[in-house]
Amino acid sequence: DAKTTQPNSMESNEEEPVHLPCNHSTISGTDYIHWYRQLPSQGPEYVIHGLTSNVNNRMASLAIAEDRKSSTLILHRATLRDAAVYYCILRESGNTGKLIFGQGTTLQVKP
Amino acid sequence: NAGVTQTPKFQVLKTGQSMTLQCAQDMNHEYMSWYRQDPGMGLRLIHYSVGAGITDQGEVPNGYNVSRSTTEDFPLRLLSAAPSQTSVYFCASSPRSAGGDTQYFGPGTRLTVL
C-alpha cells in the first residue's frame, strides 16, 4: 500500500494562506491523491483530490508536482474553523479502492 | 438524504461480550468500509466491501467480522470484545472503489471495553 509523509504539525495566522505539504514517493500511476480533514470529535470530511493536474474547489487548491511524488494542499485564507488534522492519502484504483490513512498534519490557526 | 449513519453513538461493553455496530447509507454507494481510530492516531482500515456479497480485510481485521447482504447496510461485529478494541469506529462509503471517488464518513461510534 502506498504511503504518504506529512509534517506532524503546522501553525498559521488567521486570514493568511497555508501550504500543507505531502510526500508520496512510492505513488503508482493510477493512484489518486486525496486530502481529508478531521475536526475535533468528528468523522473525516473530504477536502479535495487529484490525479495529475492541479485542482481547485471552494475549500482549497491542490498543487501536484510534475513527477507526482509530492503535493501541497493550499488553504487560501485560513480561518479558525480550519483548525483540524489534515490527511493526505493515496487511493488505489481498481478492485480494492482502499484509503490508507497516515498520521496527518495538525493545523493550528492563531487569531 | 441522511448520508452515512452509525448506531449507537456510544457503547460500553465488558470484556468477552459481543455486539454489532450498525452502518447504513442511503446514497446507493457500492463501496463501504470500516475504520478504527485510537486516541491521537490516524484511522486504520478494518474491513471493506466493494459491493453486496463481497467483503475483504483491511489493515487490522482480527477480532471483527463483517457481512454485506444489502447495498445499504454494512454491520461490524465484535465477536468477543477486548480492552484493546476501545476506540472510535467510523464507517464510510463511496460510489465505487475507483481512485477518484470521494468517501463519505459517518459520525462515529465511541466504544469502551472494560
XYZ file of C-alpha atoms in Angstrom, chain B residues 51-102:
52
model
C -20.417 -4.411 -3.294
C -23.181 -6.523 -1.820
C -21.925 -10.009 -1.014
C -18.237 -9.051 -1.290
C -16.023 -8.186 1.682
C -12.303 -8.163 2.324
C -9.846 -7.479 5.118
C -8.065 -4.222 5.754
C -5.059 -3.457 7.961
C -6.473 -4.589 11.325
C -9.225 -7.212 10.795
C -8.579 -9.510 13.769
C -11.468 -9.696 16.224
C -14.011 -8.262 13.781
C -16.453 -9.767 11.290
C -18.451 -8.090 8.560
C -21.086 -9.053 6.033
C -22.787 -7.135 3.241
C -26.174 -8.607 2.397
C -27.600 -5.334 1.025
C -26.135 -2.287 -0.691
C -27.328 -0.030 2.136
C -26.012 -1.797 5.249
C -22.545 -2.841 6.399
C -22.587 -4.024 10.036
C -19.387 -4.622 12.010
C -19.451 -7.418 14.581
C -17.157 -7.680 17.568
C -17.021 -11.365 18.418
C -15.545 -11.211 21.936
C -14.724 -7.668 22.999
C -11.293 -6.904 24.448
C -9.983 -3.690 26.080
C -7.668 -3.260 23.069
C -10.781 -2.672 20.964
C -11.615 0.507 22.857
C -11.661 3.060 20.070
C -13.807 5.290 17.888
C -15.214 3.445 14.904
C -16.011 5.184 11.631
C -17.971 3.818 8.708
C -17.548 5.293 5.227
C -18.996 4.843 1.754
C -18.186 5.910 -1.778
C -19.920 5.392 -5.119
C -17.416 2.758 -6.245
C -13.883 1.640 -5.486
C -12.474 3.957 -8.148
C -9.460 6.012 -7.135
C -11.219 9.269 -7.963
C -14.322 8.608 -5.881
C -14.868 10.557 -2.666
